[in-house]
Amino acid sequence: MDNILEYLVQRGLLGHFAPFACKNGEAILLQGEVPEWACLLTEGEAVVRTLDPDGFSAILYRYRPGEIFGDLEIVCHQRVITTVFAAGDCRGYRIGGEELLALLQRDAGLALRLYEKTARQQLNQSLERTGAKGKTVVVRLAALLLASADENGVVTLPKQEMADALFTTLRSVHRALQKLEQAGLVRADRRAVTLLARGKLAALTV
């Protein structure tokens, strides 16, 4: 199904939204506030952060262009569940709560897309967390590196994206990489991670 922004443009519904812009680190939505807006990103990224068991900040979810957030709280008549921060300068469109609800009542296609978006996010997060249960960061990182490596055994995925995918912190990823390096399984630098022993890495994940 096409993304929400494309659908709004095709249906001539973007006029119901107003443009917004936020600087890096600014809060777009604040936890506990009465939701006034649903926001649709067109440029940049926005993140939801949490604390890991060690008290370090970790990214729980990353919104990218074409994604919408804040709509669930409006539909459910709840206060904002989590603060959403701009990760770098970002731009997009936003729509007031009452206008969004009225629009959803008139346009079943938009309502279906928002439902599909929420269902996909919940399903993906449930699968990822279930798969991670009981496994150390080292083991989960080994599996991620194996899945992300090219034919030469090189992984160019940024370290922060590794942390996001593993629901952990950048600090924890660096520590796990150090352990894998000390075991002679990988070689890591600022730009890439090279797998030195695929078989032994795979054995870690069993």
Short mmCIF file of C-alpha atoms in Angstrom, two decimals:
data_model
loop_
_atom_site.label_atom_id
_atom_site.label_comp_id
_atom_site.label_asym_id
_atom_site.label_seq_id
_atom_site.Cartn_x
_atom_site.Cartn_y
_atom_site.Cartn_z
CA MET A 1 0.00 0.00 0.00
CA ASP A 2 1.38 3.44 -0.88
CA ASN A 3 2.60 5.68 1.92
CA ILE A 4 0.38 8.21 3.67
CA LEU A 5 1.96 11.31 2.11
CA GLU A 6 1.45 9.98 -1.41
CA TYR A 7 -2.15 9.12 -0.59
CA LEU A 8 -2.86 12.61 0.80
CA VAL A 9 -1.43 14.23 -2.32
CA GLN A 10 -3.35 11.93 -4.66
CA ARG A 11 -6.63 12.57 -2.84
CA GLY A 12 -6.07 16.32 -2.54
CA LEU A 13 -6.15 16.11 1.25
CA LEU A 14 -2.81 17.74 2.03
CA GLY A 15 -4.53 21.12 2.25
CA HIS A 16 -5.97 20.06 5.60
CA PHE A 17 -2.42 20.00 7.01
CA ALA A 18 -0.18 22.93 7.98
CA PRO A 19 3.62 22.90 7.50
CA PHE A 20 5.93 22.67 10.51
CA ALA A 21 9.70 22.65 11.09
CA CYS A 22 11.82 21.67 14.11
CA LYS A 23 15.50 22.02 14.91
CA ASN A 24 17.70 19.14 16.06
CA GLY A 25 16.82 18.03 19.59
CA GLU A 26 13.54 19.94 19.83
CA ALA A 27 10.49 18.11 21.16
CA ILE A 28 7.79 17.75 18.51
CA LEU A 29 5.33 16.06 20.87
CA LEU A 30 5.66 16.07 24.67
CA GLN A 31 4.74 13.12 26.87
CA GLY A 32 1.70 13.78 29.04
CA GLU A 33 0.34 16.68 27.02
CA VAL A 34 -3.15 16.74 25.57
CA PRO A 35 -2.55 15.88 21.89
CA GLU A 36 -3.17 18.86 19.63
CA TRP A 37 -1.55 17.60 16.43
CA ALA A 38 -0.75 14.56 14.38
CA CYS A 39 2.53 15.10 12.52
CA LEU A 40 3.63 13.78 9.13
CA LEU A 41 7.37 13.88 8.38
CA THR A 42 8.58 14.87 4.92
CA GLU A 43 12.26 15.65 5.66
CA GLY A 44 14.63 14.47 8.37
CA GLU A 45 13.93 12.04 11.19
CA ALA A 46 12.28 12.00 14.61
CA VAL A 47 12.93 9.60 17.47
CA VAL A 48 11.37 8.23 20.63
CA ARG A 49 13.98 7.65 23.35
CA THR A 50 14.02 5.50 26.46
CA LEU A 51 16.54 4.41 29.10
CA ASP A 52 18.18 0.99 29.04
CA PRO A 53 18.79 -1.00 32.27
CA ASP A 54 22.16 0.79 32.70
CA GLY A 55 20.49 4.20 32.59
CA PHE A 56 21.77 5.17 29.14
CA SER A 57 19.59 6.71 26.46
CA ALA A 58 18.43 4.35 23.72
CA ILE A 59 16.25 4.97 20.68
CA LEU A 60 13.01 3.05 20.99
CA TYR A 61 11.64 4.05 17.58
CA ARG A 62 12.80 6.15 14.64
CA TYR A 63 10.29 7.93 12.38
CA ARG A 64 11.36 8.56 8.80
CA PRO A 65 9.91 10.67 5.94
CA GLY A 66 6.41 9.54 4.99
CA GLU A 67 5.54 8.38 8.52
CA ILE A 68 2.93 9.95 10.79
CA PHE A 69 2.82 10.09 14.59
CA GLY A 70 0.51 11.50 17.24
CA ASP A 71 -2.55 10.13 15.47
CA LEU A 72 -3.02 7.20 17.85
CA GLU A 73 -3.39 9.44 20.91
CA ILE A 74 -5.93 11.60 19.07
CA VAL A 75 -8.02 8.65 17.96
CA CYS A 76 -7.90 7.06 21.44
CA HIS A 77 -8.46 10.39 23.25
CA GLN A 78 -5.33 9.87 25.36
CA ARG A 79 -2.50 12.14 26.38
CA VAL A 80 0.74 11.90 24.40
CA ILE A 81 2.33 8.56 25.33
CA THR A 82 6.00 9.32 24.57
CA THR A 83 7.99 12.44 23.76
CA VAL A 84 9.08 12.61 20.12
CA PHE A 85 12.31 14.52 19.41
CA ALA A 86 13.69 15.88 16.14
CA ALA A 87 16.80 13.89 15.20
CA GLY A 88 18.44 16.59 13.12
CA ASP A 89 16.46 19.39 11.51
CA CYS A 90 13.16 18.09 10.19
CA ARG A 91 10.10 19.31 8.34
CA GLY A 92 6.63 18.06 7.68
CA TYR A 93 2.92 18.74 7.97
CA ARG A 94 0.59 18.59 10.95
CA ILE A 95 -3.14 18.47 11.42
CA GLY A 96 -5.28 19.35 14.45
CA GLY A 97 -7.01 16.58 16.37
CA GLU A 98 -10.61 17.50 15.59
CA GLU A 99 -9.85 17.98 11.92
CA LEU A 100 -8.04 14.64 11.75
CA LEU A 101 -10.99 12.81 13.31
CA ALA A 102 -13.39 14.47 10.88
CA LEU A 103 -11.13 13.56 7.96
CA LEU A 104 -10.94 9.93 9.06
CA GLN A 105 -14.72 9.73 9.20
CA ARG A 106 -14.97 11.01 5.64
CA ASP A 107 -12.11 9.06 4.08
CA ALA A 108 -11.99 5.32 4.72
CA GLY A 109 -8.79 4.96 2.69
CA LEU A 110 -6.87 7.23 5.05
CA ALA A 111 -8.30 5.46 8.10
CA LEU A 112 -7.19 2.11 6.66
CA ARG A 113 -3.66 3.39 6.07
CA LEU A 114 -3.34 4.67 9.61
CA TYR A 115 -4.64 1.37 10.97
CA GLU A 116 -2.19 -0.56 8.80
CA LYS A 117 0.69 1.66 9.97
CA THR A 118 -0.09 1.12 13.65
CA ALA A 119 -0.60 -2.63 13.23
CA ARG A 120 2.71 -3.00 11.36
CA GLN A 121 4.66 -1.07 14.02
CA GLN A 122 3.20 -3.12 16.86
CA LEU A 123 3.77 -6.41 15.06
CA ASN A 124 7.39 -5.57 14.16
CA GLN A 125 8.22 -4.42 17.68
CA SER A 126 6.61 -7.51 19.19
CA LEU A 127 8.58 -9.83 16.90
CA GLU A 128 11.86 -8.02 17.52
CA ARG A 129 11.48 -7.99 21.28
CA THR A 130 10.36 -11.62 21.42
CA GLY A 131 13.36 -12.63 19.33
CA ALA A 132 15.71 -10.66 21.58
CA LYS A 133 14.37 -12.05 24.85
CA GLY A 134 17.07 -13.79 26.88
CA LYS A 135 19.87 -13.03 24.39
CA THR A 136 22.84 -10.80 25.18
CA VAL A 137 23.72 -7.76 23.09
CA VAL A 138 26.79 -9.64 21.80
CA VAL A 139 24.66 -12.52 20.50
CA ARG A 140 22.04 -10.22 18.97
CA LEU A 141 24.75 -8.08 17.37
CA ALA A 142 26.40 -11.17 15.88
CA ALA A 143 23.10 -12.13 14.23
CA LEU A 144 22.61 -8.59 12.93
CA LEU A 145 26.12 -8.45 11.47
CA LEU A 146 25.64 -11.79 9.70
CA ALA A 147 22.34 -10.61 8.22
CA SER A 148 23.75 -7.23 7.13
CA ALA A 149 27.11 -8.25 5.63
CA ASP A 150 27.76 -8.09 1.89
CA GLU A 151 29.42 -10.86 -0.13
CA ASN A 152 32.84 -9.73 1.16
CA GLY A 153 31.76 -9.88 4.77
CA VAL A 154 31.63 -6.11 5.19
CA VAL A 155 28.88 -4.35 7.16
CA THR A 156 28.45 -0.61 6.51
CA LEU A 157 25.37 -0.16 8.72
CA PRO A 158 25.98 2.87 10.99
CA LYS A 159 26.57 1.98 14.65
CA GLN A 160 23.56 4.05 15.76
CA GLU A 161 21.29 2.09 13.41
CA MET A 162 22.69 -1.12 14.88
CA ALA A 163 21.71 0.16 18.33
CA ASP A 164 18.23 1.09 17.08
CA ALA A 165 17.72 -2.34 15.54
CA LEU A 166 18.77 -4.06 18.76
CA PHE A 167 16.75 -1.78 21.07
CA THR A 168 19.92 -0.87 22.96
CA THR A 169 22.37 2.02 23.30
CA LEU A 170 25.29 3.06 21.12
CA ARG A 171 27.55 2.47 24.12
CA SER A 172 26.34 -1.13 24.40
CA VAL A 173 26.98 -1.72 20.69
CA HIS A 174 30.56 -0.44 21.03
CA ARG A 175 31.16 -2.72 24.01
CA ALA A 176 29.74 -5.72 22.15
CA LEU A 177 31.92 -4.96 19.11
CA GLN A 178 34.99 -4.79 21.34
CA LYS A 179 34.19 -8.26 22.70
CA LEU A 180 33.78 -9.66 19.19
CA GLU A 181 37.05 -8.04 18.13
CA GLN A 182 38.90 -9.43 21.14
CA ALA A 183 37.61 -12.88 20.19
CA GLY A 184 39.00 -12.41 16.68
CA LEU A 185 35.59 -12.62 15.03
CA VAL A 186 35.36 -9.12 13.52
CA ARG A 187 37.43 -6.04 12.73
CA ALA A 188 35.69 -2.71 13.30
CA ASP A 189 36.54 0.85 12.38
CA ARG A 190 34.54 4.06 12.05
CA ARG A 191 33.16 3.21 8.61
CA ALA A 192 32.56 -0.52 8.63
CA VAL A 193 32.71 -3.86 10.40
CA THR A 194 34.45 -6.73 8.64
CA LEU A 195 33.53 -10.31 9.51
CA LEU A 196 36.62 -12.48 10.04
CA ALA A 197 34.97 -15.74 11.08
CA ARG A 198 31.42 -16.18 9.82
CA GLY A 199 31.14 -19.74 11.12
CA LYS A 200 32.09 -18.82 14.68
CA LEU A 201 29.77 -15.80 14.59
CA ALA A 202 26.93 -18.03 13.42
CA ALA A 203 27.67 -20.50 16.24
CA LEU A 204 27.13 -17.69 18.77
CA THR A 205 23.59 -17.16 17.57
CA VAL A 206 22.42 -20.77 17.86
#
